[in-house]
Coordinates of C-alpha atoms and ligand atoms in Angstrom, one line a residue:
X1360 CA 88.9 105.1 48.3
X1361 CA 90.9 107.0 45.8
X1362 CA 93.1 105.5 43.8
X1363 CA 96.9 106.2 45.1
X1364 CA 97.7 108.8 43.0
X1365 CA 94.8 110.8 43.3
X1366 CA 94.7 110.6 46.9
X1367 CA 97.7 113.1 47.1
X1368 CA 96.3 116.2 45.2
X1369 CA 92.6 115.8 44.3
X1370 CA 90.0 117.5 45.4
X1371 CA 87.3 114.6 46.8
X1372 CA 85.8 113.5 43.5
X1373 CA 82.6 112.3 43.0
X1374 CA 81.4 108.4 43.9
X1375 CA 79.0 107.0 41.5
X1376 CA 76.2 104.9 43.2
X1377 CA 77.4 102.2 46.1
X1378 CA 79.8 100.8 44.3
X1379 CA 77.9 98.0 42.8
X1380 CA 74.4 97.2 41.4
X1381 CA 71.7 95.4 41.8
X1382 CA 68.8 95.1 39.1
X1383 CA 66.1 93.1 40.6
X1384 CA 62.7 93.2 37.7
X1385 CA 59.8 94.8 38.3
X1386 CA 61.3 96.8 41.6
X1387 CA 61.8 100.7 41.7
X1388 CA 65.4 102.0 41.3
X1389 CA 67.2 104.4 42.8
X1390 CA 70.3 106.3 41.9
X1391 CA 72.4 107.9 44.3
X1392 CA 75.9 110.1 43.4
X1393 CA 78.0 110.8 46.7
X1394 CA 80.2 113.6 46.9
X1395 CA 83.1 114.3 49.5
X1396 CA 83.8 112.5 52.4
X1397 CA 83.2 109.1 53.6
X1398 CA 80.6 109.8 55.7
X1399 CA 78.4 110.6 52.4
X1400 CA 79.3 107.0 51.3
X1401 CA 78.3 105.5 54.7
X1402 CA 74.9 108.1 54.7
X1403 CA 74.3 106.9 51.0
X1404 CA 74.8 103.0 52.2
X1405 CA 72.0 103.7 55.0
X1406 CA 70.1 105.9 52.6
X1407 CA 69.8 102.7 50.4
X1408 CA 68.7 100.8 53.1
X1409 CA 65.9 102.8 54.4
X1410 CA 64.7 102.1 50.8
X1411 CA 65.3 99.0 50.1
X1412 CA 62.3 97.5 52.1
X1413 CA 60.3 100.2 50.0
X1414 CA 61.2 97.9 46.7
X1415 CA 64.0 99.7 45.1
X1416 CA 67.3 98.7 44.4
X1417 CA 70.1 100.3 43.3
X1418 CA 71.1 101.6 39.6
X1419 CA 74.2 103.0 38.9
X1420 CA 72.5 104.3 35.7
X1421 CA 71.3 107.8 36.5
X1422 CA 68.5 107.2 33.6
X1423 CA 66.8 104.3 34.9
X1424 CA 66.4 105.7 38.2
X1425 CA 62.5 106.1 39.2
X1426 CA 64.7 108.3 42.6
X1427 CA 67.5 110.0 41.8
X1428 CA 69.4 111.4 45.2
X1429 CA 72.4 113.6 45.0
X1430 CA 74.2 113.3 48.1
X1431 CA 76.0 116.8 48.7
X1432 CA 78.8 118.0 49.9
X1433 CA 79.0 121.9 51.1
X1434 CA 82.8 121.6 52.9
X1435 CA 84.3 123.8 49.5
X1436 CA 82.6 126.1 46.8
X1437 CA 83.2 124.4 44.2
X1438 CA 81.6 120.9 45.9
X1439 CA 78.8 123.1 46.6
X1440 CA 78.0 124.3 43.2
X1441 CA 78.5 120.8 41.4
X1442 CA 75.3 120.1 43.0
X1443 CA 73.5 122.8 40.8
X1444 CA 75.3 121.8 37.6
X1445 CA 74.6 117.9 38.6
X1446 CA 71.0 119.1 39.3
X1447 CA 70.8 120.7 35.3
X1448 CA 71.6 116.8 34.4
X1449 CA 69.1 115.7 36.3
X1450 CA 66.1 117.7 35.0
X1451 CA 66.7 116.8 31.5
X1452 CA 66.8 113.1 32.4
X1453 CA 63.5 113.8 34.2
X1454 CA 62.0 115.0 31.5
X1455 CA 63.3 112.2 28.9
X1456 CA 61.5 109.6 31.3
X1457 CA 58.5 111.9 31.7
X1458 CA 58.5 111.9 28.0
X1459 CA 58.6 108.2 27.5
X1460 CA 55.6 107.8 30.1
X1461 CA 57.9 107.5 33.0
X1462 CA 58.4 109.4 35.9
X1463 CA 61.5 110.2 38.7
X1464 CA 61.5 111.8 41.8
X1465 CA 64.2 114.0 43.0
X1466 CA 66.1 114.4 46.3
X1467 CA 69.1 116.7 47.2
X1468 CA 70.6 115.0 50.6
X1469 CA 73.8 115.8 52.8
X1470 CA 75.1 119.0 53.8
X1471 CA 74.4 121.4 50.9
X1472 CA 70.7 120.3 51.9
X1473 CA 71.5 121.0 55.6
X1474 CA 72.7 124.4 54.8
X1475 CA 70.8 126.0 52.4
X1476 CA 67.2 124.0 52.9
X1477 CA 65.0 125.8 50.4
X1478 CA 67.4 128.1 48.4
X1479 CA 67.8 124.6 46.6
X1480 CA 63.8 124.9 45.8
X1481 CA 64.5 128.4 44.5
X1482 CA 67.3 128.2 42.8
X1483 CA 66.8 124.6 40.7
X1484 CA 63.5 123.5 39.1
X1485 CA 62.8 120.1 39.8
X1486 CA 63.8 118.8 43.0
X1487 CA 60.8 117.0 44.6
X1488 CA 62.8 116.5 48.3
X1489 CA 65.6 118.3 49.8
X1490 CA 66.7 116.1 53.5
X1491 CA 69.1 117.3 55.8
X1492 CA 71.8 114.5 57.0
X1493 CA 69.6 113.9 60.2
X1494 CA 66.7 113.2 59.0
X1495 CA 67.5 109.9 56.3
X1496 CA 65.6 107.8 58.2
X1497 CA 62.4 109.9 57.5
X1498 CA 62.8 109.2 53.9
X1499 CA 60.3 107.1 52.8
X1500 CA 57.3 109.2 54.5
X1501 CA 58.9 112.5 53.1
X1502 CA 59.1 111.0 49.5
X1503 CA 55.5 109.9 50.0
X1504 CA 55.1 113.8 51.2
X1505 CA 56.9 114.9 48.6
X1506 CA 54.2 113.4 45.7
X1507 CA 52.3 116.3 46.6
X1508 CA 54.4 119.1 46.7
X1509 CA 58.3 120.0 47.6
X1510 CA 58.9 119.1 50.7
X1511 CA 62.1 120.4 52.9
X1512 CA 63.5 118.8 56.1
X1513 CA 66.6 119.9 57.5
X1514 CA 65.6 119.3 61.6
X1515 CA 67.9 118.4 63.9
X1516 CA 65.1 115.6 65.2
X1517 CA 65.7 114.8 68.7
X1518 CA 64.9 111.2 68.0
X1519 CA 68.4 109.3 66.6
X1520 CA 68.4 108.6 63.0
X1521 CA 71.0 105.8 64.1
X1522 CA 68.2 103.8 66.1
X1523 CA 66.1 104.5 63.6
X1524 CA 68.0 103.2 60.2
X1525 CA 67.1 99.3 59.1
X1526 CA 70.2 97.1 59.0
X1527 CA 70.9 95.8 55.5
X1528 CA 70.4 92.5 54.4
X1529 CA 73.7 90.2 55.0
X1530 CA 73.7 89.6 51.4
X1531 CA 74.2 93.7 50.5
X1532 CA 76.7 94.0 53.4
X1533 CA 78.4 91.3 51.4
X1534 CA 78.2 93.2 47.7
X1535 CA 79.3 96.7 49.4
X1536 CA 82.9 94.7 50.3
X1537 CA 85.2 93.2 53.2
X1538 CA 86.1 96.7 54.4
X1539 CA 82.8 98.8 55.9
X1540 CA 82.5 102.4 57.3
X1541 CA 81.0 102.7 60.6
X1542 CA 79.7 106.5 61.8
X1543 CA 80.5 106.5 65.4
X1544 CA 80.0 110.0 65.9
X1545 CA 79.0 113.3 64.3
X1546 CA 79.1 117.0 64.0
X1547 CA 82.0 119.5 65.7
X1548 CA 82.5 121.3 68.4
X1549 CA 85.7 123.2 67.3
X1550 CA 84.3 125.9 65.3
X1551 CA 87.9 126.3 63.2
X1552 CA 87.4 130.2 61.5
X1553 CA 87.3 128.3 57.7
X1554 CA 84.7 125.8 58.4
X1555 CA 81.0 125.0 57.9
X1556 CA 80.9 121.7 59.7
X1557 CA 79.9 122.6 63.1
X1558 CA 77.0 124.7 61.0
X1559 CA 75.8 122.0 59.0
X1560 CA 76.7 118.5 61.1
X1561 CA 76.2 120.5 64.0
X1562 CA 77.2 119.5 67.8
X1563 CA 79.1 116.9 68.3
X1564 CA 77.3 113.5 69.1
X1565 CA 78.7 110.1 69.6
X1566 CA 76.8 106.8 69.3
X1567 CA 76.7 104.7 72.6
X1568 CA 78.8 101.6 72.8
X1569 CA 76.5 98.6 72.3
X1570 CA 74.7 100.8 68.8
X1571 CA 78.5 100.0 67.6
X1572 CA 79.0 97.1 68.5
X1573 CA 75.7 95.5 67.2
X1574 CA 76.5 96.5 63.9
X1575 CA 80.1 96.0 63.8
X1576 CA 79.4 91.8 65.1
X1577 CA 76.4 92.3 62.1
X1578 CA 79.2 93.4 59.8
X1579 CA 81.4 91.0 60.2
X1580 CA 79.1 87.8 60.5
X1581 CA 78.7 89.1 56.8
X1582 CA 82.3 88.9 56.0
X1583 CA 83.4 91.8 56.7
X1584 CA 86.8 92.1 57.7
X1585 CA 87.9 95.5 58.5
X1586 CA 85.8 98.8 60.1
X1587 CA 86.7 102.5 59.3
X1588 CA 85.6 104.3 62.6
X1589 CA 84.3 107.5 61.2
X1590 CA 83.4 111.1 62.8
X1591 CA 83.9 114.7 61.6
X1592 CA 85.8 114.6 65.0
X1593 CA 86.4 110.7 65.7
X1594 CA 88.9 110.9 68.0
X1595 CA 86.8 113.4 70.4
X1596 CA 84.6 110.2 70.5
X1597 CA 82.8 109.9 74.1
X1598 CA 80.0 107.7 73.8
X1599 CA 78.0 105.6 76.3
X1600 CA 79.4 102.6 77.7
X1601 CA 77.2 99.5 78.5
X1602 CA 78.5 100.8 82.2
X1603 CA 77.1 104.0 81.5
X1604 CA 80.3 105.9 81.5
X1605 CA 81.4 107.7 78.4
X1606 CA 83.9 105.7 76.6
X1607 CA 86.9 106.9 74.9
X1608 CA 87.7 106.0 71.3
X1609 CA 90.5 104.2 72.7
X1610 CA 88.4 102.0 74.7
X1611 CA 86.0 101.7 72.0
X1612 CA 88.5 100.1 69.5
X1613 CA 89.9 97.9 72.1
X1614 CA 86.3 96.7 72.8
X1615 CA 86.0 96.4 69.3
X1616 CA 89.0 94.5 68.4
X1617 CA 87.9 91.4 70.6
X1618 CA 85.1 91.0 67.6
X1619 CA 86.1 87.3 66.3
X1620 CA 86.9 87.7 62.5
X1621 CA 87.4 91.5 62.5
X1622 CA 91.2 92.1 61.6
X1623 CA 91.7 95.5 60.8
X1624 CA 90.0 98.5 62.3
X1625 CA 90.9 102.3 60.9
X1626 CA 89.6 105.8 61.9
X1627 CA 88.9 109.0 60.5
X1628 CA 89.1 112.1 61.1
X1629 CA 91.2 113.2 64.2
X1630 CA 91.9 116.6 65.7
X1631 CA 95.3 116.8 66.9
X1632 CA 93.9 118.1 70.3
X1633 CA 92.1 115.0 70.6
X1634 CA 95.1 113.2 70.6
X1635 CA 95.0 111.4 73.9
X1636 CA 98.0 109.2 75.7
X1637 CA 95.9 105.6 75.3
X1638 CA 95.2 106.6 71.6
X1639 CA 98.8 107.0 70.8
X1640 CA 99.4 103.9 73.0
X1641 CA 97.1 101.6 70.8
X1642 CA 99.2 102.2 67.9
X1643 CA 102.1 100.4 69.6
X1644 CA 99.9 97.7 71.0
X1645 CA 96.7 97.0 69.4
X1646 CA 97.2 94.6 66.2
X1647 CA 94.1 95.2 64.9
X1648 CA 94.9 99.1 64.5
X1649 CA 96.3 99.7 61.4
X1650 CA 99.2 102.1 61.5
X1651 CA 97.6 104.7 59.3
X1652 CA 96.8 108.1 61.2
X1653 CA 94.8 111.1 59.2
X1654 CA 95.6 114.1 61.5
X1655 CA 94.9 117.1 59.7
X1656 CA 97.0 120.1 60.4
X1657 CA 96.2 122.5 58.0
X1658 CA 98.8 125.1 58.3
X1659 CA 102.8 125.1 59.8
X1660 CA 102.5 128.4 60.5
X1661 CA 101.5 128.8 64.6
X1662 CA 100.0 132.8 63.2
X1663 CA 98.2 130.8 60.8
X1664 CA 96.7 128.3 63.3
X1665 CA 96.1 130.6 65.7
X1666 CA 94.2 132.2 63.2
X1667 CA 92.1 128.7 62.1
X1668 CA 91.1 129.1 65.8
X1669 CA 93.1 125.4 65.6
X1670 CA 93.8 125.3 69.1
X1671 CA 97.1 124.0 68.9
X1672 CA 100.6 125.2 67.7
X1673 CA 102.8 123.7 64.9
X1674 CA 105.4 122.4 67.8
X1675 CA 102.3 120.7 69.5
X1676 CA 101.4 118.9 66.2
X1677 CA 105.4 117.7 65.1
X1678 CA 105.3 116.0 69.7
X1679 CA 102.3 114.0 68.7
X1680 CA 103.7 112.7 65.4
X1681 CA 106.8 111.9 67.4
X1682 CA 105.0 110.3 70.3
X1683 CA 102.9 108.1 67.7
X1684 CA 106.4 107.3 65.5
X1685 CA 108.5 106.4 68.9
X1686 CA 105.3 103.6 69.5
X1687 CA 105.0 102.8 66.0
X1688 CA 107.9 104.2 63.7
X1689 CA 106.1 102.7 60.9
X1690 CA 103.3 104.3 60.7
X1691 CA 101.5 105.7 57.6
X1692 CA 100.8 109.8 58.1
X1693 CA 98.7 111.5 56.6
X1694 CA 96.9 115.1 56.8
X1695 CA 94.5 118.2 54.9
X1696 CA 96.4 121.3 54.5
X1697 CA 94.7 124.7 53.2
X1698 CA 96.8 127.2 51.4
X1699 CA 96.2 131.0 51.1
X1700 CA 94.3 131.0 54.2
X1701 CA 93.4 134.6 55.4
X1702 CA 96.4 136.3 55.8
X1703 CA 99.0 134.0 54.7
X1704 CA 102.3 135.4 54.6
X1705 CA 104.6 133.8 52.2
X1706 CA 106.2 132.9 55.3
X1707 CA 103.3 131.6 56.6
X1708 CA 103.6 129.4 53.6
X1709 CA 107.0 128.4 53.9
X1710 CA 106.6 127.2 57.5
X1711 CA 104.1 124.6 55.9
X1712 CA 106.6 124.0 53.6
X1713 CA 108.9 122.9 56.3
X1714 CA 106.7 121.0 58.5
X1715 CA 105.6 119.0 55.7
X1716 CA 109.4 118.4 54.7
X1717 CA 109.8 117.7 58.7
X1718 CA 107.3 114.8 58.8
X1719 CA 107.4 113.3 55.7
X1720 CA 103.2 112.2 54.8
X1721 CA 102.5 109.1 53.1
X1722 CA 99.0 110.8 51.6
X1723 CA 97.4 114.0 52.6
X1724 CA 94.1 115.9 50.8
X1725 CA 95.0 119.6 50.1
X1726 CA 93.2 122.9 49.1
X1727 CA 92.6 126.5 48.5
X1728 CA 91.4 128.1 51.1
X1729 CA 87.2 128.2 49.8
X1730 CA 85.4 131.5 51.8
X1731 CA 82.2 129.7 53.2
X1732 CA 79.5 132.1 53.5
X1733 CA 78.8 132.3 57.6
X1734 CA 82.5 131.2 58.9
X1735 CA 84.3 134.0 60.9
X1736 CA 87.6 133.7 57.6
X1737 CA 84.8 134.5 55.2
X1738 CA 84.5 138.2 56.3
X1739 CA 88.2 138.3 56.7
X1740 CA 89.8 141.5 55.0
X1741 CA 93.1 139.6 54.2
X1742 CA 92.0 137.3 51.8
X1743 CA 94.4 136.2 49.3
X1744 CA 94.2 136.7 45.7
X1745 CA 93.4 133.5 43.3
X1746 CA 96.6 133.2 41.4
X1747 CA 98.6 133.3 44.6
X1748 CA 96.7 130.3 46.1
X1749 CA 96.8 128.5 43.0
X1750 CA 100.9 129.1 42.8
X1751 CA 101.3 127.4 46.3
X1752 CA 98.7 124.5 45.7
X1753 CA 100.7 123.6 43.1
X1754 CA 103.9 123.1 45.0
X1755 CA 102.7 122.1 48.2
X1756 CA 101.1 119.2 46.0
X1757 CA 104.8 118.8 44.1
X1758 CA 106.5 118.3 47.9
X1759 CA 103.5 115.9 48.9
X1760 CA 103.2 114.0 45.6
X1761 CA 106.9 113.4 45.9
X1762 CA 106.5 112.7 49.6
X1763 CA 104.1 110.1 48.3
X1764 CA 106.2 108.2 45.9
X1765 CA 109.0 107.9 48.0
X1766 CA 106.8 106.5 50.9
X1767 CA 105.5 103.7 48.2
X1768 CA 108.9 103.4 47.0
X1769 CA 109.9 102.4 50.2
X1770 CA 107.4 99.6 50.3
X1771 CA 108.8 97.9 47.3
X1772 CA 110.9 94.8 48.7
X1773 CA 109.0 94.8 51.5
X1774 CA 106.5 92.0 52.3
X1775 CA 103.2 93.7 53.2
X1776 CA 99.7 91.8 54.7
X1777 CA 97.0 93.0 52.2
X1778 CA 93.5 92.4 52.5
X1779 CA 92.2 91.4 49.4
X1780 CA 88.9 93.0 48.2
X1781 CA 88.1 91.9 45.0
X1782 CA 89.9 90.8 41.7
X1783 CA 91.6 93.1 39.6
X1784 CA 91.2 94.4 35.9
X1785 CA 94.0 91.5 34.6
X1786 CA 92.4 88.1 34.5
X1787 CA 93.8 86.0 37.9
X1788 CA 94.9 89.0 39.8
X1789 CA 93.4 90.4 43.2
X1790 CA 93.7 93.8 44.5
X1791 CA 93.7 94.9 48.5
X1792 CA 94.8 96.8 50.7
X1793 CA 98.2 97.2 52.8
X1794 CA 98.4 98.2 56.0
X1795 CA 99.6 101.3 55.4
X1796 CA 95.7 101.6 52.9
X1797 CA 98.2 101.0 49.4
X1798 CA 96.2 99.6 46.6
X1799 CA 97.9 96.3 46.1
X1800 CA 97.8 94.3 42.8
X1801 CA 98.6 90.8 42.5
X1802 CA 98.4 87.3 41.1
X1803 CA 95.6 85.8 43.5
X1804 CA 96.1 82.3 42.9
X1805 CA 93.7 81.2 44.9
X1806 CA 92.6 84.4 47.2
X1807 CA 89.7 85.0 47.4
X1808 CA 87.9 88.7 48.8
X1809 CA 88.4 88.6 52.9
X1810 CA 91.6 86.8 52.9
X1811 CA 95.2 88.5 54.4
X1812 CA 98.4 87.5 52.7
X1813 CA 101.7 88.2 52.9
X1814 CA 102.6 90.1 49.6
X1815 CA 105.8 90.5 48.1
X1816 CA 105.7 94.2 46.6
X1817 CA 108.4 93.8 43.3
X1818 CA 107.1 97.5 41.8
X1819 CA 104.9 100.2 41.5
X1820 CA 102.0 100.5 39.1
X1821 CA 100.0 103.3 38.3
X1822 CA 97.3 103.4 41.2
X1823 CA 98.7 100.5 43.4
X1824 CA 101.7 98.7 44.2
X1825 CA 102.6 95.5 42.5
X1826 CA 103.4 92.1 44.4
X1827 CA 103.4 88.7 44.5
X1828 CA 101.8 86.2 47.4
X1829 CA 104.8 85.7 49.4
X1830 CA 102.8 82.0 51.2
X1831 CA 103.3 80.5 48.3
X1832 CA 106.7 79.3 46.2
X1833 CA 105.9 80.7 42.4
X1834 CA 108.2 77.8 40.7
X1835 CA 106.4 74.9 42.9
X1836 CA 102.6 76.8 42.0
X1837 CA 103.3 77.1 38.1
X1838 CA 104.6 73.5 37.2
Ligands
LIG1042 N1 88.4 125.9 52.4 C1 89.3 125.0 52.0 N2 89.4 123.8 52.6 C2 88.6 123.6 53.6 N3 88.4 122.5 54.4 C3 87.4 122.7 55.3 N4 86.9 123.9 55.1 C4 87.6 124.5 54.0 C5 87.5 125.7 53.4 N5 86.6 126.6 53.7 C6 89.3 121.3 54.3 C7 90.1 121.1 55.6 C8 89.5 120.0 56.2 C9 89.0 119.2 55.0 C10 87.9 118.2 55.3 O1 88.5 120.2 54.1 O2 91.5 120.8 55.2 O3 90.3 119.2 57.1
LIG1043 FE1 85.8 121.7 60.6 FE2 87.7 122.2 62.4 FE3 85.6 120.7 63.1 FE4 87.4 119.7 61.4 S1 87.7 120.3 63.6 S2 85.1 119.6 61.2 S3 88.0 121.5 60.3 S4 85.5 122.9 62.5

């Protein structure tokens, strides 16, 4: 996650590695950069182990990488190119090692790979794989391929890469954290006019019931402690019961919260047509389900929408954020929005104005609208000039940055649950999680990664909100 801050107005920034290392002598090593959305960070996880049983372990040091993967992301232009900039890196650390009698292989995974297969060949020197998000489970026999000569593979097998993906060692599940991202289902169905998703994740597929399940119970007998549900289109979930019937995401996190130890569980990324009665229910009674909803929108303007082939209005949108508010008034709302889509009036804009001044988000992601070569908005006539985008980025981002604060602000002499994760960067302190997916800071005196306590938040920091434990008396602790 993002730090706070950054989770208002940044582009999705690059994640180095998995988020921790693990140097074990004499084994291969493999670096892997993720960019974009979680779903790279839970393909990158699975990537690692497919080759972990091969002998590597991870680096988080591009240059002692014997496999270097980049792990793309083709959502934006400027993702998209990053990977051929990144990939200029790359070749000159190749040829360091190669110089020094060493060697590295190569791979370009995720959806640039998906979507443009062996332009990647072509256009960079030096990539010895390029893998489609389908096909990770292939990997070691395509790098074994790929000795010989470049090898692409961007099929849509028929055989489930789910099924086919080792499960980690509990040890690794335990180094990646007490909060894990589960894929339950991917791909789209919605064909919105800006995006490439449905192209390079293609149909929508959701994992059956008992797939989750296994490795949500193997999660958590590790120490995990809370599961981010994730799908392009998570909340269109309809995957097969152990009864045979397709299950609802609704059910599935009901199912899922009678796993003994799991306390939290989250869920990413809904479509507000997919907002369905029992999923607005569960917010109001399910404890396990954090009040935290990501409903993208995208635009307040209903021309706009209709445009983004959204299939909903802006009036539709501001009912379910009631409905979910009347069942859980706390709740933490957040959303993507694109400016300067094709066509956008400055009305347009100001009706995205006000529906973001209507709800009120505690976080959202936003953007310039990126023409993605093949989407029906690309070859749209009315696209809007650069300078104009930039001017309403900047203060749709003011509105939602100060959105932001004031949701935090609100926090402060509050007593929140946090999950704590790991210590922080001051000697004794912890940081975790609220319900509401704050960075917390605070003394730990005794908390160890796992735990939920009650936190006192007194202030805000920089990137998370500062508390103290509210279980324990300070004087009483200190004497
Ligand atoms: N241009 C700008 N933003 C886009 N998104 C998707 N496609 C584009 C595009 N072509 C944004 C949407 C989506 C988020 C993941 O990325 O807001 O919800
Ligand atoms: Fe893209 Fe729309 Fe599908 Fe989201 S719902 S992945 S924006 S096509």
């Amino acid at each position: 996650m993002l730090g706070m801050a950054a989770r208002v107005i940044r582009e999705a920034r690059p994640r180095r590695g998995f988020g921790g290392t693990m140097a074990q002598d004499g084994s291969r090593k493999v670096y892997v950069k993720s960019y974009g959305c979680q779903m790279n960070v839970y393909d990158a996880q699975r990537m690692a182990d497919v080759l972990a049983p091969e002998g590597f372990s991870e680096t988080t040091e591009m240059a002692d990488a014997d496999l270097v993967v980049l792990n793309t992301c083709h959502i934006r232009e400027k993702a998209a190119e990053k990977v051929y900039s990144e990939l200029g890196r790359v070749r000159e650390m190749r040829r360091d090692r190669e110089a020094a009698g060493g060697a590295m292989q190569v791979v370009v995974a995720g959806c640039v790979a998906q979507a443009e297969g062996g332009e990647i060949l072509r256009r960079a020197k030096g990539v010895d794989l390029v893998v489609g998000p389908q096909s990770y489970h292939r990997l070691p026999a395509l790098l074994d391929a790929a000795r010989v000569r470049p090898v692409v593979d961007t099929d849509f097998p028929a055989d489930s890469k789910f099924d086919a993906l080792p499960q980690p060692r509990p040890e690794r599940t335990r180094q990646r954290g007490v909060s894990a991202f589960v894929t339950v289902q991917e791909g789209c169905d919605k064909f919105c006019t800006f995006c490439v998703v449905p192209y390079t994740r293609g149909a929508e597929v959701s994992r059956p019931v008992t797939a989750i399940l296994a490795e949500v119970e193997r999660l958590v007998a590790a120490g995990v402690r809370e599961v981010s549900l994730l799908g392009q289109n998570v909340n269109a979930y309809h995957g097969e019961g152990p009864d045979g019937a397709a299950w609802t995401l609704p059910r599935l996190m009901r199912r899922l919260a009678e796993t003994p130890g799991l306390a939290r569980i989250r869920y990413t990324t809904s479509h507000p047509g997919d907002m369905d009665d029992d999923l607005i229910a569960l917010h109001g009674d399910l404890p396990a389900a954090m009040p935290y909803l990501h409903l993208p929108v995208q635009s307040g303007s209903d021309a706009i929408l209709a445009a983004m082939n959204r299939r909903h209005g802006r009036d539709e949108y501001l009912r379910i954020i009631e409905r979910v508010r009347a069942v859980r008034p706390d709740i933490a709302l957040s959303s993507d929005f694109i400016v300067g889509f094709p066509g956008e009036t400055d009305a347009d804009f100001r009706d995205t104005m006000a529906l973001i001044a209507e709800v009120g988000f505690a976080a959202a992601y936003s953007f310039k609208y990126s023409p993605r070569p093949g989407t029906p908005a690309a070859d749209n006539v009315a696209q809007i000039p650069e300078d104009v985008k930039t001017a309403r980025l900047h203060e749709l981002q003011a509105l939602l940055d100060r959105q932001l604060r004031a949701f935090n602000a609100a926090t402060v002499g509050r007593t929140v649950d946090v999950l704590v994760e790991k210590p922080g960067k001051h000697p004794g302190q912890m940081v975790g999680k609220s319900p509401y997916l704050q960075a917390v800071a605070f003394e730990g005196r005794g908390a160890q990664a796992g735990d939920i306590v009650p936190v006192r938040i007194g202030g805000l920091g920089n990137f998370s909100l500062l508390g103290e434990r509210a279980d324990i008396e300070p004087d009483r602790e200190s004497a």
